[in-house]
Amino acid sequence: MRIAFLGLGAIGRPMAVRVAERHPTVLWNRTTERAAELARQTGARLAETPRDAVTDADVVMTCLPTSAEVESLLDGPDGLIAGMRKDALLADCTSGDPASSRRIAARLAREGIAFVDAPVSGGTNGAEAGTLTVMVGGTEADYERARPALAAFGRTIVHMGPVGAGHAMKSVNNALLAVNILAVAEGIAALVKAGVPARTALEVLNVSSGRSFVSETLVPERVLTGAFPNTFRLALLQKDAGIAAQLLRDTGVEGPMLELAYRLYGEARRTLGENADYLEAIRLIERQAGVEIRG
Ligand code: NDP
């Protein structure tokens, strides 16, 4: 299976490495030097334009910040549609939004090109290990076509429903993550100020009913240690919370919790900038509380 992979950012890069280890692969990135370096490392072919990347591909994979960037690559003389074969499939691994995906799918369908939305969860570590969860929106037949390519980095690959259903699922997952990060940090900050060591608070939480991925993994590995690695931009998590809030509005579900998360991450984004890691939101809570969650 010949694959073109476009978008070699924090998570696209380790996903593309695994693809290139398993399939003949062509790489494209807006900043060409990043793709050139990865092409040297993996033996994949380097493409100068999106069109050049996709001409021979059976499956084209995109992993860009939002659906808007994916849409921006479709048209024009160097765009995806100018290069893609009529029997090819675009699997968009961006955490995009359902409405844009339905529009992209319709645009591609006019050219005879298939589309699935296939966002991932599991972080950059999961991408390196090939253990990502992939949430696929599209027809059953297109899901089956995409599956062997997605298996290069996905361990759990689930057909969620029609086009857009993968992005809807991913946005709710990340909105819950966003809520939980703030809630855990607020609670632990208060406990520390009340005299409970942060590590003890987490140990008890993690054998009690309030535990979560945030309390079991993220805070112990990245906050208690003070490591705060840059793996996932806060701006992207805020974008995901916004997609989930829109999903609730579209479906007529009142969502004060998720709306608040979207707003709070918006404030954090304005304070911390476009390149801050998502767990930097915890530092803002620490700063307000006048306490550090370490130990
Ligand atoms: P990054 O910000 O690290 O990388 C973004 C990528 O998109 C880069 O390759 C960048 O190119 C490219 N890009 C940005 N703007 C444009 C544009 N206008 N045209 C073409 N290419 C563009 O993002 P991530 O890799 O972290 O995330 C990618 C997607 O995956 C997002 O939707 C995110 O929400 C999702 N995701 C991320 C996870 C993570 O842990 N990081 C986990 C799960 C999902 P350039 O190199 O030139 O800047």
mmCIF file of C-alpha atoms and ligand atoms in Angstrom:
data_model
loop_
_atom_site.group_PDB
_atom_site.id
_atom_site.type_symbol
_atom_site.label_atom_id
_atom_site.label_comp_id
_atom_site.label_asym_id
_atom_site.label_seq_id
_atom_site.Cartn_x
_atom_site.Cartn_y
_atom_site.Cartn_z
ATOM 1 C CA MET A 1 0.000 0.000 0.000
ATOM 2 C CA ARG A 2 1.544 3.338 -1.067
ATOM 3 C CA ILE A 3 0.994 6.131 1.430
ATOM 4 C CA ALA A 4 1.484 9.893 1.384
ATOM 5 C CA PHE A 5 1.760 11.536 4.808
ATOM 6 C CA LEU A 6 1.297 15.312 5.118
ATOM 7 C CA GLY A 7 1.873 17.206 8.368
ATOM 8 C CA LEU A 8 4.899 16.256 10.442
ATOM 9 C CA GLY A 9 4.216 18.069 13.715
ATOM 10 C CA ALA A 10 4.480 16.771 17.279
ATOM 11 C CA ILE A 11 2.223 13.770 16.647
ATOM 12 C CA GLY A 12 2.313 13.560 12.840
ATOM 13 C CA ARG A 13 6.037 12.938 12.886
ATOM 14 C CA PRO A 14 6.074 9.740 15.024
ATOM 15 C CA MET A 15 2.966 8.480 13.180
ATOM 16 C CA ALA A 16 4.708 9.029 9.835
ATOM 17 C CA VAL A 17 7.812 7.199 11.043
ATOM 18 C CA ARG A 18 5.749 4.085 11.759
ATOM 19 C CA VAL A 19 3.964 4.385 8.394
ATOM 20 C CA ALA A 20 7.294 4.700 6.556
ATOM 21 C CA GLU A 21 8.656 1.636 8.367
ATOM 22 C CA ARG A 22 5.761 -0.448 7.000
ATOM 23 C CA HIS A 23 4.775 1.023 3.604
ATOM 24 C CA PRO A 24 6.368 2.811 0.643
ATOM 25 C CA THR A 25 5.818 6.399 1.829
ATOM 26 C CA VAL A 26 6.076 9.958 0.534
ATOM 27 C CA LEU A 27 6.389 12.811 3.052
ATOM 28 C CA TRP A 28 5.315 16.443 2.784
ATOM 29 C CA ASN A 29 5.453 19.206 5.378
ATOM 30 C CA ARG A 30 4.866 22.962 5.075
ATOM 31 C CA THR A 31 8.360 23.553 6.479
ATOM 32 C CA THR A 32 10.218 21.357 4.017
ATOM 33 C CA GLU A 33 13.342 20.896 6.128
ATOM 34 C CA ARG A 34 11.359 18.898 8.714
ATOM 35 C CA ALA A 35 10.177 16.515 6.012
ATOM 36 C CA ALA A 36 13.652 16.340 4.447
ATOM 37 C CA GLU A 37 15.210 15.304 7.728
ATOM 38 C CA LEU A 38 12.574 12.617 8.299
ATOM 39 C CA ALA A 39 12.915 11.386 4.715
ATOM 40 C CA ARG A 40 16.661 10.961 5.276
ATOM 41 C CA GLN A 41 15.993 9.113 8.523
ATOM 42 C CA THR A 42 13.300 6.757 7.195
ATOM 43 C CA GLY A 43 14.175 6.337 3.517
ATOM 44 C CA ALA A 44 10.788 7.794 2.511
ATOM 45 C CA ARG A 45 10.570 10.035 -0.561
ATOM 46 C CA LEU A 46 10.437 13.797 0.024
ATOM 47 C CA ALA A 47 7.759 15.756 -1.862
ATOM 48 C CA GLU A 48 7.957 19.444 -2.695
ATOM 49 C CA THR A 49 4.194 20.052 -2.915
ATOM 50 C CA PRO A 50 1.013 18.327 -1.699
ATOM 51 C CA ARG A 51 0.260 17.417 -5.317
ATOM 52 C CA ASP A 52 3.684 15.843 -5.783
ATOM 53 C CA ALA A 53 3.220 13.875 -2.541
ATOM 54 C CA VAL A 54 -0.026 12.164 -3.494
ATOM 55 C CA THR A 55 0.197 11.251 -7.188
ATOM 56 C CA ASP A 56 0.955 7.551 -6.603
ATOM 57 C CA ALA A 57 -0.708 7.137 -3.201
ATOM 58 C CA ASP A 58 -3.400 4.579 -2.416
ATOM 59 C CA VAL A 59 -4.012 6.307 0.925
ATOM 60 C CA VAL A 60 -3.244 9.951 1.743
ATOM 61 C CA MET A 61 -2.929 10.854 5.427
ATOM 62 C CA THR A 62 -3.136 14.402 6.781
ATOM 63 C CA CYS A 63 -2.285 15.471 10.347
ATOM 64 C CA LEU A 64 -2.660 19.249 10.598
ATOM 65 C CA PRO A 65 -3.806 21.570 13.400
ATOM 66 C CA THR A 66 -7.440 22.005 12.307
ATOM 67 C CA SER A 67 -9.786 21.141 9.437
ATOM 68 C CA ALA A 68 -9.175 24.617 7.989
ATOM 69 C CA GLU A 69 -5.572 23.717 7.143
ATOM 70 C CA VAL A 70 -6.727 20.434 5.571
ATOM 71 C CA GLU A 71 -9.288 22.278 3.444
ATOM 72 C CA SER A 72 -6.611 24.774 2.385
ATOM 73 C CA LEU A 73 -4.565 21.948 0.829
ATOM 74 C CA LEU A 74 -7.366 20.574 -1.356
ATOM 75 C CA ASP A 75 -7.493 22.977 -4.288
ATOM 76 C CA GLY A 76 -5.091 24.818 -6.589
ATOM 77 C CA PRO A 77 -2.462 23.591 -9.028
ATOM 78 C CA ASP A 78 -0.278 22.145 -6.243
ATOM 79 C CA GLY A 79 -3.202 20.871 -4.171
ATOM 80 C CA LEU A 80 -4.292 17.382 -3.200
ATOM 81 C CA ILE A 81 -7.148 17.119 -5.684
ATOM 82 C CA ALA A 82 -4.853 17.991 -8.593
ATOM 83 C CA GLY A 83 -2.649 15.034 -7.693
ATOM 84 C CA MET A 84 -4.818 12.330 -6.130
ATOM 85 C CA ARG A 85 -5.864 9.253 -8.111
ATOM 86 C CA LYS A 86 -9.610 8.833 -8.493
ATOM 87 C CA ASP A 87 -9.566 5.529 -6.603
ATOM 88 C CA ALA A 88 -7.505 6.902 -3.692
ATOM 89 C CA LEU A 89 -8.672 7.586 -0.132
ATOM 90 C CA LEU A 90 -7.898 10.532 2.153
ATOM 91 C CA ALA A 91 -7.681 9.595 5.847
ATOM 92 C CA ASP A 92 -7.618 12.823 7.865
ATOM 93 C CA CYS A 93 -5.918 12.216 11.228
ATOM 94 C CA THR A 94 -6.286 15.862 12.242
ATOM 95 C CA SER A 95 -8.517 16.418 15.283
ATOM 96 C CA GLY A 96 -10.867 18.354 13.041
ATOM 97 C CA ASP A 97 -14.524 19.310 13.176
ATOM 98 C CA PRO A 98 -17.466 17.302 11.847
ATOM 99 C CA ALA A 99 -19.017 20.018 9.658
ATOM 100 C CA SER A 100 -15.743 20.713 7.840
ATOM 101 C CA SER A 101 -15.176 17.001 7.361
ATOM 102 C CA ARG A 102 -18.573 16.566 5.768
ATOM 103 C CA ARG A 103 -17.757 19.481 3.433
ATOM 104 C CA ILE A 104 -14.324 18.020 2.576
ATOM 105 C CA ALA A 105 -15.845 14.589 1.951
ATOM 106 C CA ALA A 106 -18.454 16.079 -0.395
ATOM 107 C CA ARG A 107 -15.794 18.057 -2.295
ATOM 108 C CA LEU A 108 -13.643 14.930 -2.732
ATOM 109 C CA ALA A 109 -16.623 12.760 -3.662
ATOM 110 C CA ARG A 110 -17.228 15.025 -6.680
ATOM 111 C CA GLU A 111 -13.768 13.900 -7.868
ATOM 112 C CA GLY A 112 -14.421 10.239 -7.034
ATOM 113 C CA ILE A 113 -12.064 10.350 -4.043
ATOM 114 C CA ALA A 114 -13.039 8.667 -0.744
ATOM 115 C CA PHE A 115 -12.652 10.285 2.683
ATOM 116 C CA VAL A 116 -12.601 9.184 6.293
ATOM 117 C CA ASP A 117 -11.949 11.283 9.375
ATOM 118 C CA ALA A 118 -9.516 9.322 11.547
ATOM 119 C CA PRO A 119 -8.356 11.365 14.555
ATOM 120 C CA VAL A 120 -6.173 9.683 17.146
ATOM 121 C CA SER A 121 -5.763 9.596 20.917
ATOM 122 C CA GLY A 122 -2.833 8.373 22.976
ATOM 123 C CA GLY A 123 -0.306 11.179 22.712
ATOM 124 C CA THR A 124 3.149 11.333 21.199
ATOM 125 C CA ASN A 125 4.279 8.354 23.324
ATOM 126 C CA GLY A 126 1.395 6.306 21.940
ATOM 127 C CA ALA A 127 2.291 7.354 18.403
ATOM 128 C CA GLU A 128 5.883 6.192 18.886
ATOM 129 C CA ALA A 129 4.719 2.877 20.374
ATOM 130 C CA GLY A 130 1.979 2.279 17.798
ATOM 131 C CA THR A 131 -0.700 2.099 20.489
ATOM 132 C CA LEU A 132 -2.960 4.968 19.436
ATOM 133 C CA THR A 133 -6.746 4.759 19.476
ATOM 134 C CA VAL A 134 -8.155 5.761 16.069
ATOM 135 C CA MET A 135 -11.760 7.003 15.768
ATOM 136 C CA VAL A 136 -12.992 6.624 12.213
ATOM 137 C CA GLY A 137 -15.906 8.383 10.502
ATOM 138 C CA GLY A 138 -16.970 7.243 7.025
ATOM 139 C CA THR A 139 -18.696 4.414 5.239
ATOM 140 C CA GLU A 140 -18.062 0.851 6.410
ATOM 141 C CA ALA A 141 -16.284 0.131 3.104
ATOM 142 C CA ASP A 142 -13.981 3.167 3.422
ATOM 143 C CA TYR A 143 -13.242 2.265 7.042
ATOM 144 C CA GLU A 144 -12.139 -1.188 5.875
ATOM 145 C CA ARG A 145 -9.951 0.376 3.160
ATOM 146 C CA ALA A 146 -8.287 2.769 5.601
ATOM 147 C CA ARG A 147 -7.776 0.258 8.396
ATOM 148 C CA PRO A 148 -4.532 -1.407 7.157
ATOM 149 C CA ALA A 149 -2.868 2.003 6.797
ATOM 150 C CA LEU A 150 -4.116 3.206 10.199
ATOM 151 C CA ALA A 151 -2.803 0.003 11.801
ATOM 152 C CA ALA A 152 0.749 1.337 11.343
ATOM 153 C CA PHE A 153 0.194 3.494 14.447
ATOM 154 C CA GLY A 154 -3.202 2.417 15.815
ATOM 155 C CA ARG A 155 -3.864 -0.449 18.216
ATOM 156 C CA THR A 156 -7.591 0.191 18.654
ATOM 157 C CA ILE A 157 -9.267 1.308 15.428
ATOM 158 C CA VAL A 158 -13.019 1.837 15.769
ATOM 159 C CA HIS A 159 -15.657 2.719 13.169
ATOM 160 C CA MET A 160 -17.700 5.427 14.937
ATOM 161 C CA GLY A 161 -20.294 6.159 12.226
ATOM 162 C CA PRO A 162 -20.597 8.359 9.115
ATOM 163 C CA VAL A 163 -18.120 11.087 8.097
ATOM 164 C CA GLY A 164 -17.639 13.477 11.027
ATOM 165 C CA ALA A 165 -18.376 10.877 13.710
ATOM 166 C CA GLY A 166 -14.663 10.332 14.381
ATOM 167 C CA HIS A 167 -14.110 14.031 14.904
ATOM 168 C CA ALA A 168 -17.197 14.294 17.114
ATOM 169 C CA MET A 169 -15.916 11.428 19.303
ATOM 170 C CA LYS A 170 -12.409 12.879 19.513
ATOM 171 C CA SER A 171 -13.688 16.324 20.515
ATOM 172 C CA VAL A 172 -15.740 14.928 23.385
ATOM 173 C CA ASN A 173 -12.794 12.827 24.569
ATOM 174 C CA ASN A 174 -10.523 15.857 24.644
ATOM 175 C CA ALA A 175 -13.134 18.113 26.203
ATOM 176 C CA LEU A 176 -13.384 15.609 29.076
ATOM 177 C CA LEU A 177 -9.587 15.611 29.344
ATOM 178 C CA ALA A 178 -9.620 19.418 29.429
ATOM 179 C CA VAL A 179 -12.235 19.549 32.214
ATOM 180 C CA ASN A 180 -10.385 16.918 34.205
ATOM 181 C CA ILE A 181 -6.996 18.642 34.044
ATOM 182 C CA LEU A 182 -8.428 21.810 35.581
ATOM 183 C CA ALA A 183 -10.553 19.970 38.140
ATOM 184 C CA VAL A 184 -7.691 17.757 39.371
ATOM 185 C CA ALA A 185 -5.293 20.693 39.620
ATOM 186 C CA GLU A 186 -7.798 22.851 41.510
ATOM 187 C CA GLY A 187 -8.513 20.044 43.985
ATOM 188 C CA ILE A 188 -4.883 19.091 44.588
ATOM 189 C CA ALA A 189 -3.806 22.740 44.966
ATOM 190 C CA ALA A 190 -6.414 23.157 47.717
ATOM 191 C CA LEU A 191 -5.309 19.934 49.420
ATOM 192 C CA VAL A 192 -1.666 21.054 49.419
ATOM 193 C CA LYS A 193 -2.685 24.364 51.007
ATOM 194 C CA ALA A 194 -4.694 22.385 53.572
ATOM 195 C CA GLY A 195 -1.517 20.526 54.546
ATOM 196 C CA VAL A 196 -1.776 17.307 52.482
ATOM 197 C CA PRO A 197 1.400 16.539 50.457
ATOM 198 C CA ALA A 198 0.625 16.420 46.721
ATOM 199 C CA ARG A 199 2.036 12.906 46.314
ATOM 200 C CA THR A 200 -0.044 11.563 49.207
ATOM 201 C CA ALA A 201 -3.170 13.221 47.822
ATOM 202 C CA LEU A 202 -2.599 11.555 44.436
ATOM 203 C CA GLU A 203 -1.830 8.159 45.966
ATOM 204 C CA VAL A 204 -5.150 8.209 47.802
ATOM 205 C CA LEU A 205 -7.069 9.631 44.853
ATOM 206 C CA ASN A 206 -5.692 6.896 42.629
ATOM 207 C CA VAL A 207 -7.125 4.137 44.820
ATOM 208 C CA SER A 208 -10.406 6.020 45.214
ATOM 209 C CA SER A 209 -13.331 6.954 43.011
ATOM 210 C CA GLY A 210 -12.056 10.347 41.808
ATOM 211 C CA ARG A 211 -9.107 8.867 39.902
ATOM 212 C CA SER A 212 -8.563 9.457 36.191
ATOM 213 C CA PHE A 213 -5.896 9.382 33.473
ATOM 214 C CA VAL A 214 -4.931 12.861 34.613
ATOM 215 C CA SER A 215 -4.440 11.810 38.256
ATOM 216 C CA GLU A 216 -2.934 8.394 37.485
ATOM 217 C CA THR A 217 -0.529 9.336 34.693
ATOM 218 C CA LEU A 218 -0.268 12.973 33.640
ATOM 219 C CA VAL A 219 0.126 14.669 37.019
ATOM 220 C CA PRO A 220 2.524 12.078 38.547
ATOM 221 C CA GLU A 221 4.743 11.931 35.432
ATOM 222 C CA ARG A 222 4.731 15.564 34.332
ATOM 223 C CA VAL A 223 3.630 17.837 37.191
ATOM 224 C CA LEU A 224 4.891 16.245 40.437
ATOM 225 C CA THR A 225 8.277 15.844 38.737
ATOM 226 C CA GLY A 226 8.219 19.408 37.394
ATOM 227 C CA ALA A 227 9.057 17.964 33.946
ATOM 228 C CA PHE A 228 6.224 19.672 31.981
ATOM 229 C CA PRO A 229 7.389 18.351 28.564
ATOM 230 C CA ASN A 230 6.059 19.979 25.386
ATOM 231 C CA THR A 231 3.963 17.295 23.669
ATOM 232 C CA PHE A 232 0.579 18.834 22.834
ATOM 233 C CA ARG A 233 -0.148 22.509 22.393
ATOM 234 C CA LEU A 234 -2.733 24.024 24.734
ATOM 235 C CA ALA A 235 -4.086 25.932 21.717
ATOM 236 C CA LEU A 236 -5.033 22.599 20.139
ATOM 237 C CA LEU A 237 -6.782 21.347 23.286
ATOM 238 C CA GLN A 238 -8.777 24.588 23.425
ATOM 239 C CA LYS A 239 -9.696 24.035 19.780
ATOM 240 C CA ASP A 240 -10.946 20.534 20.688
ATOM 241 C CA ALA A 241 -13.030 21.877 23.588
ATOM 242 C CA GLY A 242 -14.563 24.378 21.154
ATOM 243 C CA ILE A 243 -15.462 21.620 18.686
ATOM 244 C CA ALA A 244 -17.138 19.668 21.502
ATOM 245 C CA ALA A 245 -19.034 22.767 22.694
ATOM 246 C CA GLN A 246 -20.269 23.286 19.124
ATOM 247 C CA LEU A 247 -21.319 19.628 18.935
ATOM 248 C CA LEU A 248 -23.448 20.101 22.053
ATOM 249 C CA ARG A 249 -25.050 23.224 20.583
ATOM 250 C CA ASP A 250 -25.708 21.406 17.290
ATOM 251 C CA THR A 251 -27.340 18.497 19.075
ATOM 252 C CA GLY A 252 -29.387 20.650 21.458
ATOM 253 C CA VAL A 253 -27.599 19.483 24.606
ATOM 254 C CA GLU A 254 -26.998 22.157 27.236
ATOM 255 C CA GLY A 255 -23.289 22.084 28.080
ATOM 256 C CA PRO A 256 -22.242 24.505 30.818
ATOM 257 C CA MET A 257 -19.281 22.314 31.873
ATOM 258 C CA LEU A 258 -17.788 22.047 28.412
ATOM 259 C CA GLU A 259 -18.543 25.677 27.547
ATOM 260 C CA LEU A 260 -16.694 26.738 30.704
ATOM 261 C CA ALA A 261 -13.711 24.543 29.827
ATOM 262 C CA TYR A 262 -13.599 26.116 26.359
ATOM 263 C CA ARG A 263 -13.682 29.601 27.882
ATOM 264 C CA LEU A 264 -11.044 28.886 30.550
ATOM 265 C CA TYR A 265 -8.656 27.340 28.016
ATOM 266 C CA GLY A 266 -9.281 30.361 25.803
ATOM 267 C CA GLU A 267 -8.108 32.634 28.613
ATOM 268 C CA ALA A 268 -5.102 30.345 29.224
ATOM 269 C CA ARG A 269 -4.289 30.413 25.501
ATOM 270 C CA ARG A 270 -4.309 34.209 25.466
ATOM 271 C CA THR A 271 -2.081 34.312 28.571
ATOM 272 C CA LEU A 272 0.386 31.576 27.600
ATOM 273 C CA GLY A 273 0.519 31.887 23.809
ATOM 274 C CA GLU A 274 0.216 29.506 20.867
ATOM 275 C CA ASN A 275 3.168 27.273 21.714
ATOM 276 C CA ALA A 276 2.513 26.507 25.403
ATOM 277 C CA ASP A 277 1.956 22.867 26.354
ATOM 278 C CA TYR A 278 -1.549 21.941 27.546
ATOM 279 C CA LEU A 279 -0.423 21.125 31.099
ATOM 280 C CA GLU A 280 0.828 24.687 31.490
ATOM 281 C CA ALA A 281 -2.820 25.366 32.413
ATOM 282 C CA ILE A 282 -1.943 23.729 35.740
ATOM 283 C CA ARG A 283 0.810 26.289 36.308
ATOM 284 C CA LEU A 284 -1.800 29.055 36.033
ATOM 285 C CA ILE A 285 -3.835 27.379 38.776
ATOM 286 C CA GLU A 286 -0.673 26.979 40.859
ATOM 287 C CA ARG A 287 0.162 30.643 40.378
ATOM 288 C CA GLN A 288 -3.310 31.795 41.408
ATOM 289 C CA ALA A 289 -3.259 29.496 44.440
ATOM 290 C CA GLY A 290 0.306 30.444 45.407
ATOM 291 C CA VAL A 291 1.337 26.796 45.638
ATOM 292 C CA GLU A 292 3.205 24.201 43.555
ATOM 293 C CA ILE A 293 1.974 20.642 42.963
ATOM 294 C CA ARG A 294 5.318 18.827 43.284
ATOM 295 C CA GLY A 295 6.665 15.927 45.281
HETATM 296 P P1 NDP B 1 1.760 20.696 15.697
HETATM 297 O O1 NDP B 1 1.336 22.074 15.946
HETATM 298 O O2 NDP B 1 2.925 20.134 16.426
HETATM 299 O O3 NDP B 1 2.066 20.484 14.123
HETATM 300 C C1 NDP B 1 1.210 21.015 13.159
HETATM 301 C C2 NDP B 1 1.599 20.528 11.774
HETATM 302 O O4 NDP B 1 0.721 21.144 10.824
HETATM 303 C C3 NDP B 1 3.016 20.893 11.355
HETATM 304 O O5 NDP B 1 3.500 19.908 10.495
HETATM 305 C C4 NDP B 1 2.799 22.209 10.607
HETATM 306 O O6 NDP B 1 3.803 22.482 9.646
HETATM 307 C C5 NDP B 1 1.508 21.896 9.896
HETATM 308 N N1 NDP B 1 0.774 23.105 9.503
HETATM 309 C C6 NDP B 1 0.357 24.111 10.307
HETATM 310 N N2 NDP B 1 -0.304 25.038 9.594
HETATM 311 C C7 NDP B 1 -0.296 24.612 8.305
HETATM 312 C C8 NDP B 1 -0.820 25.137 7.082
HETATM 313 N N3 NDP B 1 -1.497 26.282 7.051
HETATM 314 N N4 NDP B 1 -0.614 24.430 5.959
HETATM 315 C C9 NDP B 1 0.064 23.267 5.974
HETATM 316 N N5 NDP B 1 0.592 22.715 7.098
HETATM 317 C C10 NDP B 1 0.403 23.383 8.238
HETATM 318 O O7 NDP B 1 0.461 19.794 15.930
HETATM 319 P P2 NDP B 1 0.355 18.250 16.402
HETATM 320 O O8 NDP B 1 1.199 17.403 15.521
HETATM 321 O O9 NDP B 1 0.521 18.169 17.867
HETATM 322 O O10 NDP B 1 -1.202 17.984 16.125
HETATM 323 C C11 NDP B 1 -1.713 17.701 14.824
HETATM 324 C C12 NDP B 1 -3.167 17.291 15.003
HETATM 325 O O11 NDP B 1 -3.220 16.112 15.815
HETATM 326 C C13 NDP B 1 -4.012 18.356 15.724
HETATM 327 O O12 NDP B 1 -5.303 18.376 15.206
HETATM 328 C C14 NDP B 1 -4.012 17.881 17.179
HETATM 329 O O13 NDP B 1 -5.147 18.350 17.878
HETATM 330 C C15 NDP B 1 -4.005 16.368 16.981
HETATM 331 N N6 NDP B 1 -3.459 15.578 18.090
HETATM 332 C C16 NDP B 1 -2.256 15.900 18.701
HETATM 333 C C17 NDP B 1 -1.767 15.137 19.760
HETATM 334 C C18 NDP B 1 -0.463 15.420 20.453
HETATM 335 O O14 NDP B 1 -0.176 14.750 21.461
HETATM 336 N N7 NDP B 1 0.367 16.347 19.978
HETATM 337 C C19 NDP B 1 -2.544 13.980 20.261
HETATM 338 C C20 NDP B 1 -3.730 13.673 19.495
HETATM 339 C C21 NDP B 1 -4.174 14.460 18.479
HETATM 340 P P3 NDP B 1 5.169 23.264 10.022
HETATM 341 O O15 NDP B 1 6.153 22.188 10.410
HETATM 342 O O16 NDP B 1 5.526 23.968 8.774
HETATM 343 O O17 NDP B 1 4.846 24.199 11.179
#
